[in-house]
N, CA, C and O atoms as a GROMACS GRO file, in nm:
protein
  536
    1UNK      N    1   0.085  -0.117   0.000
    1UNK     CA    2   0.000   0.000   0.000
    1UNK      C    3   0.090   0.124   0.000
    1UNK      O    4   0.183   0.134   0.079
    2UNK      N    5   0.060   0.215  -0.087
    2UNK     CA    6   0.138   0.338  -0.098
    2UNK      C    7   0.063   0.451  -0.030
    2UNK      O    8  -0.039   0.497  -0.080
    3UNK      N    9   0.115   0.497   0.085
    3UNK     CA   10   0.054   0.606   0.158
    3UNK      C   11   0.154   0.720   0.163
    3UNK      O   12   0.269   0.698   0.201
    4UNK      N   13   0.114   0.841   0.126
    4UNK     CA   14   0.205   0.954   0.128
    4UNK      C   15   0.268   0.973   0.266
    4UNK      O   16   0.206   0.944   0.368
    5UNK      N   17   0.391   1.022   0.268
    5UNK     CA   18   0.466   1.040   0.391
    5UNK      C   19   0.389   1.125   0.493
    5UNK      O   20   0.385   1.089   0.610
    6UNK      N   21   0.330   1.234   0.450
    6UNK     CA   22   0.256   1.320   0.543
    6UNK      C   23   0.142   1.245   0.609
    6UNK      O   24   0.113   1.267   0.726
    7UNK      N   25   0.077   1.155   0.534
    7UNK     CA   26  -0.032   1.078   0.593
    7UNK      C   27   0.021   0.977   0.694
    7UNK      O   28  -0.042   0.955   0.798
    8UNK      N   29   0.135   0.915   0.664
    8UNK     CA   30   0.192   0.820   0.759
    8UNK      C   31   0.229   0.890   0.888
    8UNK      O   32   0.204   0.838   0.996
    9UNK      N   33   0.289   1.009   0.878
    9UNK     CA   34   0.325   1.084   0.997
    9UNK      C   35   0.202   1.126   1.075
    9UNK      O   36   0.201   1.119   1.198
   10UNK      N   37   0.098   1.169   1.005
   10UNK     CA   38  -0.026   1.207   1.069
   10UNK      C   39  -0.089   1.089   1.141
   10UNK      O   40  -0.131   1.101   1.256
   11UNK      N   41  -0.094   0.976   1.075
   11UNK     CA   42  -0.153   0.856   1.136
   11UNK      C   43  -0.070   0.809   1.254
   11UNK      O   44  -0.126   0.768   1.356
   12UNK      N   45   0.061   0.815   1.243
   12UNK     CA   46   0.148   0.770   1.351
   12UNK      C   47   0.136   0.860   1.473
   12UNK      O   48   0.162   0.816   1.585
   13UNK      N   49   0.097   0.984   1.453
   13UNK     CA   50   0.088   1.078   1.564
   13UNK      C   51  -0.044   1.066   1.640
   13UNK      O   52  -0.063   1.133   1.741
   14UNK      N   53  -0.134   0.983   1.593
   14UNK     CA   54  -0.262   0.965   1.661
   14UNK      C   55  -0.272   0.824   1.714
   14UNK      O   56  -0.234   0.728   1.646
   15UNK      N   57  -0.324   0.810   1.834
   15UNK     CA   58  -0.332   0.679   1.898
   15UNK      C   59  -0.428   0.585   1.827
   15UNK      O   60  -0.404   0.465   1.822
   16UNK      N   61  -0.536   0.637   1.772
   16UNK     CA   62  -0.638   0.552   1.713
   16UNK      C   63  -0.643   0.561   1.562
   16UNK      O   64  -0.729   0.498   1.500
   17UNK      N   65  -0.555   0.634   1.501
   17UNK     CA   66  -0.554   0.657   1.358
   17UNK      C   67  -0.669   0.745   1.313
   17UNK      O   68  -0.684   0.770   1.193
   18UNK      N   69  -0.750   0.791   1.404
   18UNK     CA   70  -0.860   0.879   1.367
   18UNK      C   71  -0.808   1.021   1.352
   18UNK      O   72  -0.734   1.071   1.437
   19UNK      N   73  -0.846   1.083   1.246
   19UNK     CA   74  -0.810   1.222   1.218
   19UNK      C   75  -0.936   1.294   1.175
   19UNK      O   76  -1.040   1.233   1.156
   20UNK      N   77  -0.926   1.424   1.161
   20UNK     CA   78  -1.039   1.499   1.108
   20UNK      C   79  -1.023   1.510   0.957
   20UNK      O   80  -0.911   1.497   0.906
   21UNK      N   81  -1.131   1.533   0.884
   21UNK     CA   82  -1.117   1.554   0.740
   21UNK      C   83  -1.023   1.670   0.708
   21UNK      O   84  -0.949   1.666   0.610
   22UNK      N   85  -1.025   1.774   0.791
   22UNK     CA   86  -0.937   1.888   0.769
   22UNK      C   87  -0.790   1.850   0.782
   22UNK      O   88  -0.707   1.895   0.703
   23UNK      N   89  -0.758   1.768   0.881
   23UNK     CA   90  -0.621   1.722   0.898
   23UNK      C   91  -0.577   1.638   0.779
   23UNK      O   92  -0.464   1.650   0.731
   24UNK      N   93  -0.666   1.554   0.732
   24UNK     CA   94  -0.634   1.469   0.618
   24UNK      C   95  -0.613   1.555   0.493
   24UNK      O   96  -0.518   1.532   0.417
   25UNK      N   97  -0.699   1.653   0.472
   25UNK     CA   98  -0.684   1.743   0.357
   25UNK      C   99  -0.552   1.820   0.367
   25UNK      O  100  -0.484   1.841   0.266
   26UNK      N  101  -0.515   1.863   0.489
   26UNK     CA  102  -0.388   1.934   0.508
   26UNK      C  103  -0.269   1.844   0.475
   26UNK      O  104  -0.171   1.889   0.416
   27UNK      N  105  -0.278   1.716   0.513
   27UNK     CA  106  -0.170   1.623   0.483
   27UNK      C  107  -0.155   1.605   0.332
   27UNK      O  108  -0.043   1.603   0.280
   28UNK      N  109  -0.268   1.590   0.261
   28UNK     CA  110  -0.261   1.579   0.115
   28UNK      C  111  -0.208   1.708   0.054
   28UNK      O  112  -0.128   1.704  -0.040
   29UNK      N  113  -0.251   1.823   0.106
   29UNK     CA  114  -0.204   1.951   0.053
   29UNK      C  115  -0.054   1.966   0.075
   29UNK      O  116   0.017   2.018  -0.012
   30UNK      N  117  -0.005   1.921   0.189
   30UNK     CA  118   0.138   1.926   0.218
   30UNK      C  119   0.215   1.838   0.119
   30UNK      O  120   0.320   1.878   0.069
   31UNK      N  121   0.163   1.720   0.093
   31UNK     CA  122   0.224   1.629  -0.004
   31UNK      C  123   0.224   1.693  -0.143
   31UNK      O  124   0.323   1.686  -0.215
   32UNK      N  125   0.111   1.756  -0.180
   32UNK     CA  126   0.100   1.820  -0.311
   32UNK      C  127   0.198   1.937  -0.322
   32UNK      O  128   0.255   1.961  -0.429
   33UNK      N  129   0.219   2.010  -0.213
   33UNK     CA  130   0.309   2.125  -0.214
   33UNK      C  131   0.454   2.082  -0.234
   33UNK      O  132   0.535   2.160  -0.285
   34UNK      N  133   0.489   1.960  -0.196
   34UNK     CA  134   0.625   1.912  -0.221
   34UNK      C  135   0.645   1.884  -0.370
   34UNK      O  136   0.757   1.894  -0.420
   35UNK      N  137   0.536   1.851  -0.439
   35UNK     CA  138   0.542   1.823  -0.582
   35UNK      C  139   0.523   1.950  -0.665
   35UNK      O  140   0.575   1.961  -0.776
   36UNK      N  141   0.448   2.044  -0.610
   36UNK     CA  142   0.420   2.170  -0.679
   36UNK      C  143   0.422   2.284  -0.577
   36UNK      O  144   0.319   2.317  -0.519
   37UNK      N  145   0.540   2.343  -0.555
   37UNK     CA  146   0.551   2.448  -0.455
   37UNK      C  147   0.446   2.557  -0.474
   37UNK      O  148   0.418   2.599  -0.586
   38UNK      N  149   0.388   2.601  -0.364
   38UNK     CA  150   0.285   2.703  -0.368
   38UNK      C  151   0.145   2.648  -0.385
   38UNK      O  152   0.048   2.724  -0.392
   39UNK      N  153   0.131   2.515  -0.392
   39UNK     CA  154  -0.002   2.456  -0.408
   39UNK      C  155  -0.093   2.499  -0.295
   39UNK      O  156  -0.054   2.500  -0.178
   40UNK      N  157  -0.215   2.534  -0.331
   40UNK     CA  158  -0.322   2.565  -0.235
   40UNK      C  159  -0.445   2.487  -0.277
   40UNK      O  160  -0.485   2.494  -0.393
   41UNK      N  161  -0.505   2.412  -0.186
   41UNK     CA  162  -0.624   2.335  -0.223
   41UNK      C  163  -0.740   2.428  -0.261
   41UNK      O  164  -0.750   2.541  -0.214
   42UNK      N  165  -0.826   2.375  -0.348
   42UNK     CA  166  -0.937   2.453  -0.401
   42UNK      C  167  -1.065   2.370  -0.399
   42UNK      O  168  -1.072   2.264  -0.459
   43UNK      N  169  -1.166   2.420  -0.329
   43UNK     CA  170  -1.296   2.353  -0.328
   43UNK      C  171  -1.357   2.353  -0.469
   43UNK      O  172  -1.426   2.258  -0.507
   44UNK      N  173  -1.332   2.458  -0.545
   44UNK     CA  174  -1.384   2.466  -0.682
   44UNK      C  175  -1.328   2.353  -0.768
   44UNK      O  176  -1.402   2.287  -0.840
   45UNK      N  177  -1.196   2.331  -0.760
   45UNK     CA  178  -1.135   2.222  -0.836
   45UNK      C  179  -1.190   2.087  -0.787
   45UNK      O  180  -1.211   1.996  -0.866
   46UNK      N  181  -1.212   2.075  -0.657
   46UNK     CA  182  -1.269   1.952  -0.603
   46UNK      C  183  -1.409   1.926  -0.658
   46UNK      O  184  -1.443   1.812  -0.691
   47UNK      N  185  -1.489   2.031  -0.668
   47UNK     CA  186  -1.624   2.018  -0.724
   47UNK      C  187  -1.618   1.979  -0.871
   47UNK      O  188  -1.696   1.897  -0.918
   48UNK      N  189  -1.524   2.037  -0.943
   48UNK     CA  190  -1.508   2.005  -1.086
   48UNK      C  191  -1.466   1.859  -1.104
   48UNK      O  192  -1.515   1.791  -1.194
   49UNK      N  193  -1.376   1.812  -1.019
   49UNK     CA  194  -1.336   1.671  -1.025
   49UNK      C  195  -1.454   1.580  -0.996
   49UNK      O  196  -1.474   1.479  -1.064
   50UNK      N  197  -1.533   1.615  -0.896
   50UNK     CA  198  -1.649   1.536  -0.857
   50UNK      C  199  -1.750   1.522  -0.971
   50UNK      O  200  -1.807   1.415  -0.991
   51UNK      N  201  -1.772   1.629  -1.044
   51UNK     CA  202  -1.874   1.629  -1.149
   51UNK      C  203  -1.820   1.590  -1.288
   51UNK      O  204  -1.898   1.555  -1.377
   52UNK      N  205  -1.690   1.594  -1.305
   52UNK     CA  206  -1.631   1.570  -1.439
   52UNK      C  207  -1.655   1.428  -1.487
   52UNK      O  208  -1.645   1.332  -1.411
   53UNK      N  209  -1.687   1.418  -1.615
   53UNK     CA  210  -1.705   1.287  -1.679
   53UNK      C  211  -1.573   1.246  -1.744
   53UNK      O  212  -1.514   1.321  -1.821
   54UNK      N  213  -1.529   1.127  -1.711
   54UNK     CA  214  -1.407   1.070  -1.767
   54UNK      C  215  -1.448   0.962  -1.866
   54UNK      O  216  -1.556   0.905  -1.852
   55UNK      N  217  -1.367   0.933  -1.962
   55UNK     CA  218  -1.402   0.838  -2.068
   55UNK      C  219  -1.349   0.697  -2.039
   55UNK      O  220  -1.327   0.620  -2.132
   56UNK      N  221  -1.330   0.663  -1.912
   56UNK     CA  222  -1.271   0.534  -1.876
   56UNK      C  223  -1.375   0.423  -1.871
   56UNK      O  224  -1.350   0.312  -1.919
   57UNK      N  225  -1.490   0.451  -1.814
   57UNK     CA  226  -1.593   0.349  -1.795
   57UNK      C  227  -1.730   0.404  -1.836
   57UNK      O  228  -1.768   0.513  -1.795
   58UNK      N  229  -1.802   0.328  -1.914
   58UNK     CA  230  -1.937   0.370  -1.952
   58UNK      C  231  -2.032   0.367  -1.833
   58UNK      O  232  -2.122   0.451  -1.823
   59UNK      N  233  -2.013   0.271  -1.741
   59UNK     CA  234  -2.103   0.257  -1.626
   59UNK      C  235  -2.068   0.351  -1.512
   59UNK      O  236  -2.155   0.389  -1.434
   60UNK      N  237  -1.941   0.389  -1.502
   60UNK     CA  238  -1.898   0.479  -1.396
   60UNK      C  239  -1.811   0.590  -1.454
   60UNK      O  240  -1.691   0.596  -1.427
   61UNK      N  241  -1.871   0.679  -1.533
   61UNK     CA  242  -1.791   0.784  -1.598
   61UNK      C  243  -1.755   0.901  -1.507
   61UNK      O  244  -1.670   0.982  -1.542
   62UNK      N  245  -1.818   0.911  -1.389
   62UNK     CA  246  -1.794   1.023  -1.298
   62UNK      C  247  -1.826   0.981  -1.155
   62UNK      O  248  -1.895   0.881  -1.133
   63UNK      N  249  -1.777   1.056  -1.060
   63UNK     CA  250  -1.807   1.029  -0.919
   63UNK      C  251  -1.959   1.030  -0.896
   63UNK      O  252  -2.013   0.950  -0.820
   64UNK      N  253  -2.026   1.124  -0.964
   64UNK     CA  254  -2.170   1.138  -0.945
   64UNK      C  255  -2.249   1.017  -0.995
   64UNK      O  256  -2.367   1.002  -0.963
   65UNK      N  257  -2.186   0.931  -1.073
   65UNK     CA  258  -2.254   0.811  -1.122
   65UNK      C  259  -2.300   0.722  -1.007
   65UNK      O  260  -2.405   0.659  -1.015
   66UNK      N  261  -2.222   0.717  -0.902
   66UNK     CA  262  -2.256   0.636  -0.785
   66UNK      C  263  -2.296   0.723  -0.665
   66UNK      O  264  -2.381   0.684  -0.585
   67UNK      N  265  -2.234   0.839  -0.653
   67UNK     CA  266  -2.252   0.921  -0.533
   67UNK      C  267  -2.358   1.030  -0.548
   67UNK      O  268  -2.375   1.109  -0.455
   68UNK      N  269  -2.427   1.038  -0.657
   68UNK     CA  270  -2.531   1.136  -0.688
   68UNK      C  271  -2.475   1.277  -0.705
   68UNK      O  272  -2.359   1.303  -0.674
   69UNK      N  273  -2.559   1.366  -0.753
   69UNK     CA  274  -2.518   1.506  -0.772
   69UNK      C  275  -2.494   1.576  -0.638
   69UNK      O  276  -2.424   1.677  -0.633
   70UNK      N  277  -2.552   1.522  -0.531
   70UNK     CA  278  -2.537   1.582  -0.399
   70UNK      C  279  -2.460   1.489  -0.307
   70UNK      O  280  -2.514   1.385  -0.267
   71UNK      N  281  -2.336   1.522  -0.272
   71UNK     CA  282  -2.256   1.435  -0.185
   71UNK      C  283  -2.311   1.423  -0.043
   71UNK      O  284  -2.260   1.343   0.036
   72UNK      N  285  -2.414   1.500  -0.010
   72UNK     CA  286  -2.476   1.486   0.122
   72UNK      C  287  -2.584   1.378   0.122
   72UNK      O  288  -2.641   1.348   0.227
   73UNK      N  289  -2.612   1.321   0.006
   73UNK     CA  290  -2.714   1.218  -0.007
   73UNK      C  291  -2.650   1.081  -0.026
   73UNK      O  292  -2.537   1.070  -0.074
   74UNK      N  293  -2.720   0.978   0.013
   74UNK     CA  294  -2.673   0.841  -0.009
   74UNK      C  295  -2.673   0.812  -0.159
   74UNK      O  296  -2.752   0.868  -0.235
   75UNK      N  297  -2.584   0.723  -0.198
   75UNK     CA  298  -2.576   0.685  -0.338
   75UNK      C  299  -2.593   0.536  -0.356
   75UNK      O  300  -2.628   0.465  -0.262
   76UNK      N  301  -2.568   0.489  -0.477
   76UNK     CA  302  -2.580   0.347  -0.508
   76UNK      C  303  -2.475   0.315  -0.615
   76UNK      O  304  -2.464   0.386  -0.715
   77UNK      N  305  -2.399   0.208  -0.592
   77UNK     CA  306  -2.294   0.170  -0.687
   77UNK      C  307  -2.358   0.141  -0.822
   77UNK      O  308  -2.454   0.064  -0.830
   78UNK      N  309  -2.305   0.200  -0.927
   78UNK     CA  310  -2.363   0.189  -1.061
   78UNK      C  311  -2.357   0.048  -1.118
   78UNK      O  312  -2.439   0.013  -1.203
   79UNK      N  313  -2.264  -0.034  -1.073
   79UNK     CA  314  -2.251  -0.170  -1.125
   79UNK      C  315  -2.316  -0.273  -1.033
   79UNK      O  316  -2.395  -0.356  -1.078
   80UNK      N  317  -2.284  -0.266  -0.904
   80UNK     CA  318  -2.333  -0.368  -0.810
   80UNK      C  319  -2.467  -0.335  -0.749
   80UNK      O  320  -2.537  -0.424  -0.701
   81UNK      N  321  -2.505  -0.208  -0.750
   81UNK     CA  322  -2.629  -0.167  -0.687
   81UNK      C  323  -2.620  -0.152  -0.536
   81UNK      O  324  -2.719  -0.120  -0.471
   82UNK      N  325  -2.502  -0.174  -0.480
   82UNK     CA  326  -2.482  -0.164  -0.336
   82UNK      C  327  -2.502  -0.020  -0.289
   82UNK      O  328  -2.456   0.075  -0.353
   83UNK      N  329  -2.571  -0.006  -0.175
   83UNK     CA  330  -2.593   0.127  -0.116
   83UNK      C  331  -2.460   0.186  -0.072
   83UNK      O  332  -2.372   0.116  -0.023
   84UNK      N  333  -2.447   0.318  -0.089
   84UNK     CA  334  -2.326   0.391  -0.049
   84UNK      C  335  -2.370   0.507   0.040
   84UNK      O  336  -2.459   0.584   0.005
   85UNK      N  337  -2.306   0.517   0.157
   85UNK     CA  338  -2.336   0.627   0.248
   85UNK      C  339  -2.290   0.758   0.186
   85UNK      O  340  -2.205   0.758   0.097
   86UNK      N  341  -2.347   0.870   0.230
   86UNK     CA  342  -2.306   1.001   0.175
   86UNK      C  343  -2.157   1.024   0.186
   86UNK      O  344  -2.092   0.975   0.278
   87UNK      N  345  -2.101   1.098   0.091
   87UNK     CA  346  -1.959   1.132   0.091
   87UNK      C  347  -1.926   1.248   0.184
   87UNK      O  348  -1.818   1.250   0.244
   88UNK      N  349  -2.013   1.342   0.196
   88UNK     CA  350  -1.984   1.462   0.275
   88UNK      C  351  -1.976   1.428   0.423
   88UNK      O  352  -2.067   1.366   0.477
   89UNK      N  353  -1.869   1.469   0.490
   89UNK     CA  354  -1.855   1.442   0.633
   89UNK      C  355  -1.969   1.497   0.718
   89UNK      O  356  -1.999   1.441   0.824
   90UNK      N  357  -2.032   1.606   0.676
   90UNK     CA  358  -2.142   1.660   0.757
   90UNK      C  359  -2.265   1.568   0.754
   90UNK      O  360  -2.350   1.575   0.843
   91UNK      N  361  -2.274   1.481   0.653
   91UNK     CA  362  -2.383   1.385   0.644
   91UNK      C  363  -2.341   1.246   0.692
   91UNK      O  364  -2.426   1.166   0.730
   92UNK      N  365  -2.214   1.217   0.691
   92UNK     CA  366  -2.158   1.088   0.733
   92UNK      C  367  -2.029   1.117   0.808
   92UNK      O  368  -1.922   1.131   0.749
   93UNK      N  369  -2.040   1.126   0.941
   93UNK     CA  370  -1.931   1.174   1.026
   93UNK      C  371  -1.801   1.094   1.013
   93UNK      O  372  -1.694   1.149   1.038
   94UNK      N  373  -1.807   0.968   0.977
   94UNK     CA  374  -1.686   0.885   0.969
   94UNK      C  375  -1.604   0.911   0.843
   94UNK      O  376  -1.490   0.863   0.834
   95UNK      N  377  -1.658   0.983   0.747
   95UNK     CA  378  -1.584   1.008   0.622
   95UNK      C  379  -1.455   1.083   0.648
   95UNK      O  380  -1.453   1.182   0.722
   96UNK      N  381  -1.349   1.036   0.586
   96UNK     CA  382  -1.218   1.100   0.589
   96UNK      C  383  -1.163   1.116   0.730
   96UNK      O  384  -1.101   1.218   0.763
   97UNK      N  385  -1.185   1.014   0.815
   97UNK     CA  386  -1.129   1.014   0.950
   97UNK      C  387  -1.028   0.901   0.969
   97UNK      O  388  -0.962   0.894   1.073
   98UNK      N  389  -1.014   0.814   0.872
   98UNK     CA  390  -0.920   0.702   0.879
   98UNK      C  391  -0.831   0.710   0.755
   98UNK      O  392  -0.877   0.682   0.644
   99UNK      N  393  -0.703   0.747   0.773
   99UNK     CA  394  -0.616   0.764   0.657
   99UNK      C  395  -0.603   0.638   0.570
   99UNK      O  396  -0.602   0.649   0.447
  100UNK      N  397  -0.593   0.521   0.630
  100UNK     CA  398  -0.577   0.398   0.552
  100UNK      C  399  -0.704   0.369   0.471
  100UNK      O  400  -0.696   0.333   0.353
  101UNK      N  401  -0.818   0.386   0.533
  101UNK     CA  402  -0.944   0.362   0.462
  101UNK      C  403  -0.964   0.465   0.351
  101UNK      O  404  -1.012   0.431   0.243
  102UNK      N  405  -0.927   0.588   0.378
  102UNK     CA  406  -0.939   0.693   0.277
  102UNK      C  407  -0.851   0.662   0.156
  102UNK      O  408  -0.896   0.674   0.042
  103UNK      N  409  -0.727   0.620   0.182
  103UNK     CA  410  -0.637   0.583   0.072
  103UNK      C  411  -0.693   0.466  -0.008
  103UNK      O  412  -0.687   0.465  -0.130
  104UNK      N  413  -0.746   0.367   0.062
  104UNK     CA  414  -0.803   0.249  -0.004
  104UNK      C  415  -0.912   0.292  -0.103
  104UNK      O  416  -0.912   0.249  -0.218
  105UNK      N  417  -1.004   0.377  -0.057
  105UNK     CA  418  -1.117   0.416  -0.143
  105UNK      C  419  -1.075   0.513  -0.252
  105UNK      O  420  -1.126   0.506  -0.363
  106UNK      N  421  -0.983   0.604  -0.222
  106UNK     CA  422  -0.932   0.690  -0.329
  106UNK      C  423  -0.867   0.604  -0.437
  106UNK      O  424  -0.893   0.623  -0.556
  107UNK      N  425  -0.782   0.511  -0.396
  107UNK     CA  426  -0.712   0.427  -0.494
  107UNK      C  427  -0.812   0.350  -0.580
  107UNK      O  428  -0.801   0.350  -0.703
  108UNK      N  429  -0.909   0.287  -0.518
  108UNK     CA  430  -1.008   0.207  -0.591
  108UNK      C  431  -1.095   0.294  -0.682
  108UNK      O  432  -1.110   0.264  -0.800
  109UNK      N  433  -1.151   0.400  -0.626
  109UNK     CA  434  -1.245   0.481  -0.704
  109UNK      C  435  -1.176   0.564  -0.811
  109UNK      O  436  -1.228   0.578  -0.922
  110UNK      N  437  -1.061   0.619  -0.781
  110UNK     CA  438  -0.990   0.697  -0.883
  110UNK      C  439  -0.950   0.607  -1.000
  110UNK      O  440  -0.962   0.647  -1.116
  111UNK      N  441  -0.904   0.488  -0.969
  111UNK     CA  442  -0.864   0.395  -1.076
  111UNK      C  443  -0.984   0.357  -1.162
  111UNK      O  444  -0.972   0.352  -1.284
  112UNK      N  445  -1.099   0.331  -1.099
  112UNK     CA  446  -1.218   0.293  -1.175
  112UNK      C  447  -1.276   0.408  -1.257
  112UNK      O  448  -1.320   0.387  -1.370
  113UNK      N  449  -1.277   0.528  -1.201
  113UNK     CA  450  -1.343   0.641  -1.267
  113UNK      C  451  -1.246   0.721  -1.354
  113UNK      O  452  -1.278   0.753  -1.468
  114UNK      N  453  -1.129   0.754  -1.302
  114UNK     CA  454  -1.033   0.836  -1.375
  114UNK      C  455  -0.938   0.753  -1.461
  114UNK      O  456  -0.878   0.805  -1.555
  115UNK      N  457  -0.926   0.624  -1.429
  115UNK     CA  458  -0.833   0.539  -1.501
  115UNK      C  459  -0.690   0.549  -1.449
  115UNK      O  460  -0.597   0.501  -1.514
  116UNK      N  461  -0.674   0.610  -1.333
  116UNK     CA  462  -0.543   0.628  -1.270
  116UNK      C  463  -0.567   0.664  -1.124
  116UNK      O  464  -0.679   0.695  -1.084
  117UNK      N  465  -0.459   0.661  -1.046
  117UNK     CA  466  -0.471   0.706  -0.908
  117UNK      C  467  -0.482   0.858  -0.906
  117UNK      O  468  -0.425   0.926  -0.991
  118UNK      N  469  -0.554   0.910  -0.810
  118UNK     CA  470  -0.564   1.055  -0.793
  118UNK      C  471  -0.434   1.107  -0.733
  118UNK      O  472  -0.367   1.038  -0.657
  119UNK      N  473  -0.401   1.228  -0.769
  119UNK     CA  474  -0.283   1.293  -0.712
  119UNK      C  475  -0.316   1.345  -0.572
  119UNK      O  476  -0.433   1.356  -0.534
  120UNK      N  477  -0.213   1.378  -0.496
  120UNK     CA  478  -0.233   1.437  -0.364
  120UNK      C  479  -0.311   1.568  -0.376
  120UNK      O  480  -0.395   1.598  -0.291
  121UNK      N  481  -0.284   1.645  -0.480
  121UNK     CA  482  -0.355   1.772  -0.502
  121UNK      C  483  -0.503   1.747  -0.525
  121UNK      O  484  -0.587   1.817  -0.469
  122UNK      N  485  -0.537   1.648  -0.607
  122UNK     CA  486  -0.677   1.617  -0.633
  122UNK      C  487  -0.748   1.571  -0.506
  122UNK      O  488  -0.863   1.608  -0.481
  123UNK      N  489  -0.679   1.493  -0.426
  123UNK     CA  490  -0.737   1.445  -0.299
  123UNK      C  491  -0.762   1.562  -0.204
  123UNK      O  492  -0.867   1.569  -0.140
  124UNK      N  493  -0.666   1.653  -0.194
  124UNK     CA  494  -0.684   1.770  -0.108
  124UNK      C  495  -0.801   1.856  -0.157
  124UNK      O  496  -0.884   1.899  -0.077
  125UNK      N  497  -0.808   1.880  -0.287
  125UNK     CA  498  -0.919   1.957  -0.345
  125UNK      C  499  -1.053   1.889  -0.319
  125UNK      O  500  -1.150   1.955  -0.283
  126UNK      N  501  -1.057   1.759  -0.338
  126UNK     CA  502  -1.180   1.682  -0.324
  126UNK      C  503  -1.232   1.689  -0.180
  126UNK      O  504  -1.351   1.715  -0.158
  127UNK      N  505  -1.145   1.667  -0.083
  127UNK     CA  506  -1.188   1.672   0.057
  127UNK      C  507  -1.230   1.813   0.095
  127UNK      O  508  -1.328   1.831   0.167
  128UNK      N  509  -1.158   1.915   0.046
  128UNK     CA  510  -1.196   2.053   0.075
  128UNK      C  511  -1.336   2.082   0.019
  128UNK      O  512  -1.417   2.145   0.087
  129UNK      N  513  -1.364   2.037  -0.102
  129UNK     CA  514  -1.496   2.053  -0.161
  129UNK      C  515  -1.603   1.989  -0.071
  129UNK      O  516  -1.707   2.049  -0.045
  130UNK      N  517  -1.577   1.868  -0.025
  130UNK     CA  518  -1.677   1.796   0.054
  130UNK      C  519  -1.693   1.851   0.195
  130UNK      O  520  -1.796   1.827   0.259
  131UNK      N  521  -1.593   1.922   0.245
  131UNK     CA  522  -1.603   1.976   0.381
  131UNK      C  523  -1.640   2.124   0.386
  131UNK      O  524  -1.706   2.170   0.479
  132UNK      N  525  -1.597   2.200   0.285
  132UNK     CA  526  -1.618   2.344   0.291
  132UNK      C  527  -1.689   2.401   0.168
  132UNK      O  528  -1.739   2.514   0.172
  133UNK      N  529  -1.693   2.325   0.060
  133UNK     CA  530  -1.745   2.380  -0.064
  133UNK      C  531  -1.892   2.352  -0.092
  133UNK      O  532  -1.945   2.394  -0.195
  134UNK      N  533  -1.957   2.282  -0.002
  134UNK     CA  534  -2.099   2.250  -0.028
  134UNK      C  535  -2.190   2.356   0.027
  134UNK      O  536  -2.312   2.345   0.015
   0.00000   0.00000   0.00000
């Protein structure tokens, strides 16, 4: 499993591995800033990523395919039909509080929808959108 250094340090500094979505977004932003000095996360870019249609999968062309147009609402997996809890932390308090679980789902969902892993910058933007941009 590939976890960015900032996330490993953040997780190691907490007894239960629980963090806040803001702390997780800051860790991703810090990682992104090492790759692109001056990087600042953007809720607008996160919203654009959430709504953007990618040409990788006909059944899952965008995040909204499974998570709906409103991340505060429950969704349904486009292929399996499995219920999905809301993405927004204000609607689902456990979202983005476990760095390992967050990495697992980013890796899986980004690969399925974008056709590649999301960058640290995209992850920071995405979490900022879900916590402050709604």
